[in-house]
Amino acid sequence: MNKKKAIVPLMSTAILFPSATNVFAEPHKAPSPVKSVEFVGMDAPDTSKKRSAMYSDASVVVTLKDGSQKTVPMEYKSLARPGEVINGKTVGAAYDVNGHVIKDKNGNRLYPQRQTPTPY
């Protein structure tokens, strides 16, 4: 067998082996339990642009029982958009006291127009 042909696979194994051992060092170790969660607020929006945008500059500090901490930024996630129907009800629609959708003079449902979030 040619020595050059044997060296290449051995060298590749030597390079990959340390990576594989790090990945599989503790594959079944459970994460440390949470000791506490602290919410870090944000300043109130101070411009019209910020007041009309949906955003969050708040964060949470998660402290684990092993003493380590991680700060995680909070973010705004839309769960539904105006006009979507959930359980037979239209999101963002205006309803009267009897639970009927309020419609305009043309018979169209009244709900806010879909807007693109405005970055501040």
mmCIF file of N, CA and C in Angstrom:
data_model
loop_
_atom_site.group_PDB
_atom_site.id
_atom_site.type_symbol
_atom_site.label_atom_id
_atom_site.label_comp_id
_atom_site.label_asym_id
_atom_site.label_seq_id
_atom_site.Cartn_x
_atom_site.Cartn_y
_atom_site.Cartn_z
ATOM 1 N N MET A 1 0.845 -1.182 0.000
ATOM 2 C CA MET A 1 0.000 0.000 0.000
ATOM 3 C C MET A 1 0.893 1.248 0.000
ATOM 4 N N ASN A 2 0.500 2.245 -0.746
ATOM 5 C CA ASN A 2 1.238 3.494 -0.848
ATOM 6 C C ASN A 2 1.078 4.293 0.451
ATOM 7 N N LYS A 3 2.179 4.795 1.014
ATOM 8 C CA LYS A 3 2.148 5.522 2.284
ATOM 9 C C LYS A 3 1.317 6.801 2.177
ATOM 10 N N LYS A 4 1.360 7.483 1.032
ATOM 11 C CA LYS A 4 0.601 8.715 0.852
ATOM 12 C C LYS A 4 -0.896 8.440 0.928
ATOM 13 N N LYS A 5 -1.347 7.323 0.377
ATOM 14 C CA LYS A 5 -2.769 6.987 0.406
ATOM 15 C C LYS A 5 -3.240 6.686 1.828
ATOM 16 N N ALA A 6 -2.395 6.169 2.678
ATOM 17 C CA ALA A 6 -2.758 5.840 4.059
ATOM 18 C C ALA A 6 -2.710 7.073 4.960
ATOM 19 N N ILE A 7 -1.839 8.027 4.660
ATOM 20 C CA ILE A 7 -1.680 9.205 5.515
ATOM 21 C C ILE A 7 -2.882 10.134 5.428
ATOM 22 N N VAL A 8 -3.459 10.324 4.248
ATOM 23 C CA VAL A 8 -4.571 11.257 4.077
ATOM 24 C C VAL A 8 -5.767 10.875 4.949
ATOM 25 N N PRO A 9 -6.259 9.606 4.915
ATOM 26 C CA PRO A 9 -7.388 9.279 5.803
ATOM 27 C C PRO A 9 -7.030 9.401 7.281
ATOM 28 N N LEU A 10 -5.814 9.057 7.656
ATOM 29 C CA LEU A 10 -5.418 9.175 9.057
ATOM 30 C C LEU A 10 -5.387 10.626 9.504
ATOM 31 N N MET A 11 -4.897 11.510 8.636
ATOM 32 C CA MET A 11 -4.852 12.931 8.983
ATOM 33 C C MET A 11 -6.266 13.495 9.105
ATOM 34 N N SER A 12 -7.187 13.097 8.198
ATOM 35 C CA SER A 12 -8.556 13.593 8.303
ATOM 36 C C SER A 12 -9.213 13.116 9.576
ATOM 37 N N THR A 13 -8.939 11.860 9.976
ATOM 38 C CA THR A 13 -9.493 11.338 11.223
ATOM 39 C C THR A 13 -8.916 12.112 12.407
ATOM 40 N N ALA A 14 -7.652 12.428 12.360
ATOM 41 C CA ALA A 14 -7.011 13.170 13.447
ATOM 42 C C ALA A 14 -7.600 14.569 13.588
ATOM 43 N N ILE A 15 -7.979 15.165 12.476
ATOM 44 C CA ILE A 15 -8.575 16.508 12.524
ATOM 45 C C ILE A 15 -10.009 16.442 13.030
ATOM 46 N N LEU A 16 -10.788 15.463 12.584
ATOM 47 C CA LEU A 16 -12.201 15.365 12.956
ATOM 48 C C LEU A 16 -12.431 14.805 14.354
ATOM 49 N N PHE A 17 -11.542 13.956 14.850
ATOM 50 C CA PHE A 17 -11.777 13.300 16.141
ATOM 51 C C PHE A 17 -11.969 14.285 17.299
ATOM 52 N N PRO A 18 -11.130 15.327 17.452
ATOM 53 C CA PRO A 18 -11.361 16.261 18.566
ATOM 54 C C PRO A 18 -12.721 16.950 18.477
ATOM 55 N N SER A 19 -13.190 17.265 17.265
ATOM 56 C CA SER A 19 -14.500 17.899 17.103
ATOM 57 C C SER A 19 -15.609 16.966 17.545
ATOM 58 N N ALA A 20 -15.525 15.717 17.148
ATOM 59 C CA ALA A 20 -16.556 14.745 17.504
ATOM 60 C C ALA A 20 -16.589 14.496 19.000
ATOM 61 N N THR A 21 -15.445 14.450 19.649
ATOM 62 C CA THR A 21 -15.435 14.194 21.094
ATOM 63 C C THR A 21 -16.017 15.376 21.856
ATOM 64 N N ASN A 22 -15.828 16.610 21.372
ATOM 65 C CA ASN A 22 -16.419 17.759 22.051
ATOM 66 C C ASN A 22 -17.936 17.751 21.930
ATOM 67 N N VAL A 23 -18.442 17.379 20.780
ATOM 68 C CA VAL A 23 -19.879 17.352 20.567
ATOM 69 C C VAL A 23 -20.535 16.296 21.448
ATOM 70 N N PHE A 24 -19.903 15.164 21.607
ATOM 71 C CA PHE A 24 -20.505 14.062 22.352
ATOM 72 C C PHE A 24 -20.000 13.963 23.791
ATOM 73 N N ALA A 25 -19.377 15.001 24.303
ATOM 74 C CA ALA A 25 -18.808 14.941 25.644
ATOM 75 C C ALA A 25 -19.870 14.633 26.702
ATOM 76 N N GLU A 26 -20.985 15.366 26.701
ATOM 77 C CA GLU A 26 -22.066 15.131 27.658
ATOM 78 C C GLU A 26 -23.407 15.297 26.948
ATOM 79 N N PRO A 27 -23.746 14.367 26.050
ATOM 80 C CA PRO A 27 -24.955 14.562 25.246
ATOM 81 C C PRO A 27 -26.257 14.469 26.041
ATOM 82 N N HIS A 28 -26.255 13.810 27.200
ATOM 83 C CA HIS A 28 -27.506 13.617 27.927
ATOM 84 C C HIS A 28 -27.564 14.408 29.228
ATOM 85 N N LYS A 29 -26.662 15.355 29.389
ATOM 86 C CA LYS A 29 -26.659 16.155 30.617
ATOM 87 C C LYS A 29 -27.837 17.131 30.574
ATOM 88 N N ALA A 30 -28.657 17.080 31.603
ATOM 89 C CA ALA A 30 -29.819 17.966 31.672
ATOM 90 C C ALA A 30 -29.359 19.384 31.996
ATOM 91 N N PRO A 31 -30.035 20.404 31.463
ATOM 92 C CA PRO A 31 -29.648 21.771 31.789
ATOM 93 C C PRO A 31 -29.930 22.049 33.264
ATOM 94 N N SER A 32 -29.186 22.964 33.828
ATOM 95 C CA SER A 32 -29.374 23.338 35.229
ATOM 96 C C SER A 32 -30.747 23.973 35.400
ATOM 97 N N PRO A 33 -31.455 23.679 36.493
ATOM 98 C CA PRO A 33 -32.782 24.269 36.703
ATOM 99 C C PRO A 33 -32.701 25.784 36.923
ATOM 100 N N VAL A 34 -33.792 26.466 36.619
ATOM 101 C CA VAL A 34 -33.871 27.919 36.763
ATOM 102 C C VAL A 34 -34.091 28.267 38.230
ATOM 103 N N LYS A 35 -33.290 29.196 38.725
ATOM 104 C CA LYS A 35 -33.424 29.673 40.101
ATOM 105 C C LYS A 35 -34.355 30.885 40.150
ATOM 106 N N SER A 36 -34.138 31.827 39.213
ATOM 107 C CA SER A 36 -34.968 33.021 39.196
ATOM 108 C C SER A 36 -34.970 33.661 37.811
ATOM 109 N N VAL A 37 -35.995 34.499 37.587
ATOM 110 C CA VAL A 37 -36.118 35.263 36.343
ATOM 111 C C VAL A 37 -36.403 36.708 36.741
ATOM 112 N N GLU A 38 -35.581 37.618 36.257
ATOM 113 C CA GLU A 38 -35.759 39.034 36.560
ATOM 114 C C GLU A 38 -36.094 39.782 35.283
ATOM 115 N N PHE A 39 -37.179 40.518 35.303
ATOM 116 C CA PHE A 39 -37.573 41.304 34.139
ATOM 117 C C PHE A 39 -36.915 42.675 34.215
ATOM 118 N N VAL A 40 -36.274 43.076 33.125
ATOM 119 C CA VAL A 40 -35.618 44.376 33.037
ATOM 120 C C VAL A 40 -36.448 45.216 32.079
ATOM 121 N N GLY A 41 -37.045 46.271 32.603
ATOM 122 C CA GLY A 41 -37.948 47.106 31.809
ATOM 123 C C GLY A 41 -37.242 47.950 30.771
ATOM 124 N N MET A 42 -38.013 48.794 30.153
ATOM 125 C CA MET A 42 -37.491 49.693 29.125
ATOM 126 C C MET A 42 -38.086 51.068 29.343
ATOM 127 N N ASP A 43 -37.439 52.070 28.779
ATOM 128 C CA ASP A 43 -37.982 53.421 28.861
ATOM 129 C C ASP A 43 -39.220 53.528 27.983
ATOM 130 N N ALA A 44 -40.125 54.412 28.372
ATOM 131 C CA ALA A 44 -41.319 54.662 27.562
ATOM 132 C C ALA A 44 -40.891 55.281 26.233
ATOM 133 N N PRO A 45 -41.614 54.966 25.144
ATOM 134 C CA PRO A 45 -41.267 55.554 23.840
ATOM 135 C C PRO A 45 -41.326 57.082 23.922
ATOM 136 N N ASP A 46 -40.332 57.737 23.333
ATOM 137 C CA ASP A 46 -40.258 59.192 23.434
ATOM 138 C C ASP A 46 -40.463 59.916 22.110
ATOM 139 N N THR A 47 -40.755 59.183 21.048
ATOM 140 C CA THR A 47 -41.035 59.814 19.754
ATOM 141 C C THR A 47 -42.320 59.230 19.187
ATOM 142 N N SER A 48 -42.937 59.959 18.268
ATOM 143 C CA SER A 48 -44.167 59.463 17.629
ATOM 144 C C SER A 48 -43.903 58.172 16.869
ATOM 145 N N LYS A 49 -42.747 58.094 16.243
ATOM 146 C CA LYS A 49 -42.397 56.906 15.476
ATOM 147 C C LYS A 49 -42.309 55.677 16.386
ATOM 148 N N LYS A 50 -41.665 55.835 17.540
ATOM 149 C CA LYS A 50 -41.556 54.727 18.488
ATOM 150 C C LYS A 50 -42.920 54.365 19.079
ATOM 151 N N ARG A 51 -43.748 55.392 19.361
ATOM 152 C CA ARG A 51 -45.071 55.131 19.942
ATOM 153 C C ARG A 51 -45.979 54.385 18.971
ATOM 154 N N SER A 52 -45.778 54.550 17.683
ATOM 155 C CA SER A 52 -46.641 53.880 16.710
ATOM 156 C C SER A 52 -46.092 52.525 16.273
ATOM 157 N N ALA A 53 -44.879 52.183 16.719
ATOM 158 C CA ALA A 53 -44.268 50.900 16.344
ATOM 159 C C ALA A 53 -44.518 49.859 17.445
ATOM 160 N N MET A 54 -44.561 48.600 17.044
ATOM 161 C CA MET A 54 -44.682 47.520 18.008
ATOM 162 C C MET A 54 -43.288 46.944 18.215
ATOM 163 N N TYR A 55 -42.720 47.172 19.397
ATOM 164 C CA TYR A 55 -41.355 46.727 19.662
ATOM 165 C C TYR A 55 -41.162 46.569 21.158
ATOM 166 N N SER A 56 -40.050 46.006 21.537
ATOM 167 C CA SER A 56 -39.692 45.899 22.947
ATOM 168 C C SER A 56 -38.180 46.020 23.095
ATOM 169 N N ASP A 57 -37.764 46.872 23.999
ATOM 170 C CA ASP A 57 -36.352 46.967 24.369
ATOM 171 C C ASP A 57 -36.123 46.325 25.732
ATOM 172 N N ALA A 58 -37.156 45.680 26.275
ATOM 173 C CA ALA A 58 -37.046 45.026 27.572
ATOM 174 C C ALA A 58 -36.288 43.705 27.428
ATOM 175 N N SER A 59 -35.854 43.165 28.554
ATOM 176 C CA SER A 59 -35.145 41.878 28.540
ATOM 177 C C SER A 59 -35.411 41.142 29.850
ATOM 178 N N VAL A 60 -34.969 39.905 29.917
ATOM 179 C CA VAL A 60 -35.056 39.135 31.155
ATOM 180 C C VAL A 60 -33.680 38.583 31.474
ATOM 181 N N VAL A 61 -33.363 38.528 32.766
ATOM 182 C CA VAL A 61 -32.121 37.923 33.223
ATOM 183 C C VAL A 61 -32.509 36.609 33.891
ATOM 184 N N VAL A 62 -32.070 35.503 33.301
ATOM 185 C CA VAL A 62 -32.371 34.174 33.834
ATOM 186 C C VAL A 62 -31.169 33.710 34.637
ATOM 187 N N THR A 63 -31.394 33.399 35.917
ATOM 188 C CA THR A 63 -30.335 32.886 36.783
ATOM 189 C C THR A 63 -30.598 31.411 37.033
ATOM 190 N N LEU A 64 -29.603 30.587 36.739
ATOM 191 C CA LEU A 64 -29.734 29.149 36.954
ATOM 192 C C LEU A 64 -29.227 28.786 38.348
ATOM 193 N N LYS A 65 -29.611 27.621 38.837
ATOM 194 C CA LYS A 65 -29.196 27.190 40.177
ATOM 195 C C LYS A 65 -27.687 27.001 40.286
ATOM 196 N N ASP A 66 -27.002 26.809 39.145
ATOM 197 C CA ASP A 66 -25.542 26.681 39.205
ATOM 198 C C ASP A 66 -24.859 28.054 39.285
ATOM 199 N N GLY A 67 -25.662 29.144 39.328
ATOM 200 C CA GLY A 67 -25.125 30.493 39.472
ATOM 201 C C GLY A 67 -24.919 31.236 38.167
ATOM 202 N N SER A 68 -24.972 30.554 37.035
ATOM 203 C CA SER A 68 -24.773 31.227 35.753
ATOM 204 C C SER A 68 -26.005 32.064 35.404
ATOM 205 N N GLN A 69 -25.777 33.125 34.650
ATOM 206 C CA GLN A 69 -26.853 34.026 34.242
ATOM 207 C C GLN A 69 -26.822 34.233 32.741
ATOM 208 N N LYS A 70 -27.988 34.448 32.187
ATOM 209 C CA LYS A 70 -28.090 34.750 30.760
ATOM 210 C C LYS A 70 -29.139 35.835 30.586
ATOM 211 N N THR A 71 -28.794 36.882 29.841
ATOM 212 C CA THR A 71 -29.739 37.950 29.541
ATOM 213 C C THR A 71 -30.352 37.674 28.172
ATOM 214 N N VAL A 72 -31.670 37.660 28.136
ATOM 215 C CA VAL A 72 -32.390 37.344 26.901
ATOM 216 C C VAL A 72 -33.265 38.538 26.540
ATOM 217 N N PRO A 73 -33.087 39.119 25.340
ATOM 218 C CA PRO A 73 -33.934 40.240 24.945
ATOM 219 C C PRO A 73 -35.358 39.773 24.656
ATOM 220 N N MET A 74 -36.322 40.559 25.087
ATOM 221 C CA MET A 74 -37.718 40.245 24.781
ATOM 222 C C MET A 74 -38.025 40.841 23.416
ATOM 223 N N GLU A 75 -38.942 40.228 22.714
ATOM 224 C CA GLU A 75 -39.297 40.746 21.400
ATOM 225 C C GLU A 75 -40.795 40.611 21.178
ATOM 226 N N TYR A 76 -41.300 41.426 20.303
ATOM 227 C CA TYR A 76 -42.724 41.412 19.982
ATOM 228 C C TYR A 76 -42.958 40.397 18.879
ATOM 229 N N LYS A 77 -43.851 39.462 19.118
ATOM 230 C CA LYS A 77 -44.227 38.472 18.103
ATOM 231 C C LYS A 77 -45.730 38.565 17.911
ATOM 232 N N SER A 78 -46.147 38.818 16.701
ATOM 233 C CA SER A 78 -47.566 38.902 16.397
ATOM 234 C C SER A 78 -48.167 37.499 16.378
ATOM 235 N N LEU A 79 -49.220 37.288 17.152
ATOM 236 C CA LEU A 79 -49.877 35.987 17.199
ATOM 237 C C LEU A 79 -50.973 35.869 16.144
ATOM 238 N N ALA A 80 -51.558 37.001 15.754
ATOM 239 C CA ALA A 80 -52.596 36.996 14.732
ATOM 240 C C ALA A 80 -52.638 38.381 14.090
ATOM 241 N N ARG A 81 -53.118 38.435 12.875
ATOM 242 C CA ARG A 81 -53.211 39.694 12.142
ATOM 243 C C ARG A 81 -54.688 40.067 11.943
ATOM 244 N N PRO A 82 -54.980 41.361 11.877
ATOM 245 C CA PRO A 82 -56.351 41.778 11.625
ATOM 246 C C PRO A 82 -56.903 41.115 10.368
ATOM 247 N N GLY A 83 -58.116 40.615 10.478
ATOM 248 C CA GLY A 83 -58.757 39.949 9.346
ATOM 249 C C GLY A 83 -58.678 38.443 9.408
ATOM 250 N N GLU A 84 -57.726 37.882 10.187
ATOM 251 C CA GLU A 84 -57.643 36.427 10.336
ATOM 252 C C GLU A 84 -58.809 35.955 11.195
ATOM 253 N N VAL A 85 -59.278 34.739 10.936
ATOM 254 C CA VAL A 85 -60.396 34.180 11.683
ATOM 255 C C VAL A 85 -59.882 33.091 12.609
ATOM 256 N N ILE A 86 -60.196 33.227 13.906
ATOM 257 C CA ILE A 86 -59.810 32.244 14.918
ATOM 258 C C ILE A 86 -61.067 31.851 15.679
ATOM 259 N N ASN A 87 -61.372 30.571 15.683
ATOM 260 C CA ASN A 87 -62.575 30.057 16.361
ATOM 261 C C ASN A 87 -63.839 30.799 15.940
ATOM 262 N N GLY A 88 -63.929 31.120 14.658
ATOM 263 C CA GLY A 88 -65.123 31.765 14.123
ATOM 264 C C GLY A 88 -65.188 33.265 14.359
ATOM 265 N N LYS A 89 -64.195 33.836 15.006
ATOM 266 C CA LYS A 89 -64.173 35.276 15.262
ATOM 267 C C LYS A 89 -63.058 35.917 14.446
ATOM 268 N N THR A 90 -63.352 37.088 13.869
ATOM 269 C CA THR A 90 -62.367 37.802 13.065
ATOM 270 C C THR A 90 -61.496 38.665 13.968
ATOM 271 N N VAL A 91 -60.208 38.473 13.868
ATOM 272 C CA VAL A 91 -59.260 39.236 14.682
ATOM 273 C C VAL A 91 -59.330 40.705 14.303
ATOM 274 N N GLY A 92 -59.487 41.567 15.301
ATOM 275 C CA GLY A 92 -59.499 43.005 15.083
ATOM 276 C C GLY A 92 -60.835 43.552 14.613
ATOM 277 N N ALA A 93 -61.828 42.689 14.408
ATOM 278 C CA ALA A 93 -63.130 43.166 13.943
ATOM 279 C C ALA A 93 -63.860 43.873 15.078
ATOM 280 N N ALA A 94 -64.719 44.804 14.704
ATOM 281 C CA ALA A 94 -65.538 45.497 15.691
ATOM 282 C C ALA A 94 -66.851 44.729 15.837
ATOM 283 N N TYR A 95 -67.231 44.423 17.087
ATOM 284 C CA TYR A 95 -68.457 43.678 17.377
ATOM 285 C C TYR A 95 -69.395 44.559 18.184
ATOM 286 N N ASP A 96 -70.711 44.386 17.949
ATOM 287 C CA ASP A 96 -71.684 45.134 18.745
ATOM 288 C C ASP A 96 -71.951 44.390 20.050
ATOM 289 N N VAL A 97 -72.853 44.942 20.860
ATOM 290 C CA VAL A 97 -73.147 44.393 22.176
ATOM 291 C C VAL A 97 -73.729 42.974 22.094
ATOM 292 N N ASN A 98 -74.311 42.606 20.964
ATOM 293 C CA ASN A 98 -74.901 41.278 20.794
ATOM 294 C C ASN A 98 -73.929 40.278 20.159
ATOM 295 N N GLY A 99 -72.695 40.701 19.909
ATOM 296 C CA GLY A 99 -71.696 39.802 19.350
ATOM 297 C C GLY A 99 -71.702 39.726 17.831
ATOM 298 N N HIS A 100 -72.449 40.624 17.181
ATOM 299 C CA HIS A 100 -72.483 40.649 15.720
ATOM 300 C C HIS A 100 -71.417 41.598 15.194
ATOM 301 N N VAL A 101 -70.807 41.232 14.073
ATOM 302 C CA VAL A 101 -69.774 42.070 13.468
ATOM 303 C C VAL A 101 -70.403 43.355 12.952
ATOM 304 N N ILE A 102 -69.776 44.474 13.279
ATOM 305 C CA ILE A 102 -70.242 45.768 12.779
ATOM 306 C C ILE A 102 -69.686 45.930 11.374
ATOM 307 N N LYS A 103 -70.559 46.314 10.450
ATOM 308 C CA LYS A 103 -70.162 46.454 9.049
ATOM 309 C C LYS A 103 -70.353 47.887 8.597
ATOM 310 N N ASP A 104 -69.601 48.266 7.547
ATOM 311 C CA ASP A 104 -69.754 49.604 6.985
ATOM 312 C C ASP A 104 -70.972 49.629 6.073
ATOM 313 N N LYS A 105 -71.236 50.772 5.426
ATOM 314 C CA LYS A 105 -72.441 50.920 4.598
ATOM 315 C C LYS A 105 -72.449 49.998 3.382
ATOM 316 N N ASN A 106 -71.271 49.479 2.989
ATOM 317 C CA ASN A 106 -71.184 48.548 1.857
ATOM 318 C C ASN A 106 -71.260 47.087 2.293
ATOM 319 N N GLY A 107 -71.401 46.851 3.598
ATOM 320 C CA GLY A 107 -71.500 45.484 4.098
ATOM 321 C C GLY A 107 -70.158 44.830 4.404
ATOM 322 N N ASN A 108 -69.080 45.615 4.359
ATOM 323 C CA ASN A 108 -67.745 45.078 4.670
ATOM 324 C C ASN A 108 -67.489 45.143 6.172
ATOM 325 N N ARG A 109 -66.822 44.110 6.690
ATOM 326 C CA ARG A 109 -66.471 44.098 8.108
ATOM 327 C C ARG A 109 -65.526 45.240 8.424
ATOM 328 N N LEU A 110 -65.664 45.799 9.610
ATOM 329 C CA LEU A 110 -64.763 46.865 10.046
ATOM 330 C C LEU A 110 -63.664 46.255 10.912
ATOM 331 N N TYR A 111 -62.447 46.373 10.462
ATOM 332 C CA TYR A 111 -61.287 45.998 11.268
ATOM 333 C C TYR A 111 -60.099 46.808 10.776
ATOM 334 N N PRO A 112 -59.100 46.988 11.632
ATOM 335 C CA PRO A 112 -57.951 47.820 11.256
ATOM 336 C C PRO A 112 -57.258 47.300 10.003
ATOM 337 N N GLN A 113 -56.747 48.223 9.233
ATOM 338 C CA GLN A 113 -55.994 47.850 8.036
ATOM 339 C C GLN A 113 -54.662 47.247 8.448
ATOM 340 N N ARG A 114 -54.202 46.240 7.705
ATOM 341 C CA ARG A 114 -52.887 45.629 7.972
ATOM 342 C C ARG A 114 -51.817 46.674 7.714
ATOM 343 N N GLN A 115 -50.932 46.838 8.686
ATOM 344 C CA GLN A 115 -49.870 47.819 8.563
ATOM 345 C C GLN A 115 -48.523 47.118 8.645
ATOM 346 N N THR A 116 -47.563 47.667 7.932
ATOM 347 C CA THR A 116 -46.194 47.163 8.012
ATOM 348 C C THR A 116 -45.546 47.814 9.222
ATOM 349 N N PRO A 117 -44.918 47.000 10.114
ATOM 350 C CA PRO A 117 -44.262 47.594 11.284
ATOM 351 C C PRO A 117 -43.241 48.655 10.872
ATOM 352 N N THR A 118 -43.229 49.756 11.588
ATOM 353 C CA THR A 118 -42.317 50.849 11.294
ATOM 354 C C THR A 118 -41.092 50.752 12.181
ATOM 355 N N PRO A 119 -39.894 50.575 11.602
ATOM 356 C CA PRO A 119 -38.698 50.558 12.452
ATOM 357 C C PRO A 119 -38.463 51.944 13.023
ATOM 358 N N TYR A 120 -37.973 52.008 14.206
ATOM 359 C CA TYR A 120 -37.695 53.310 14.817
ATOM 360 C C TYR A 120 -36.243 53.546 14.718
#
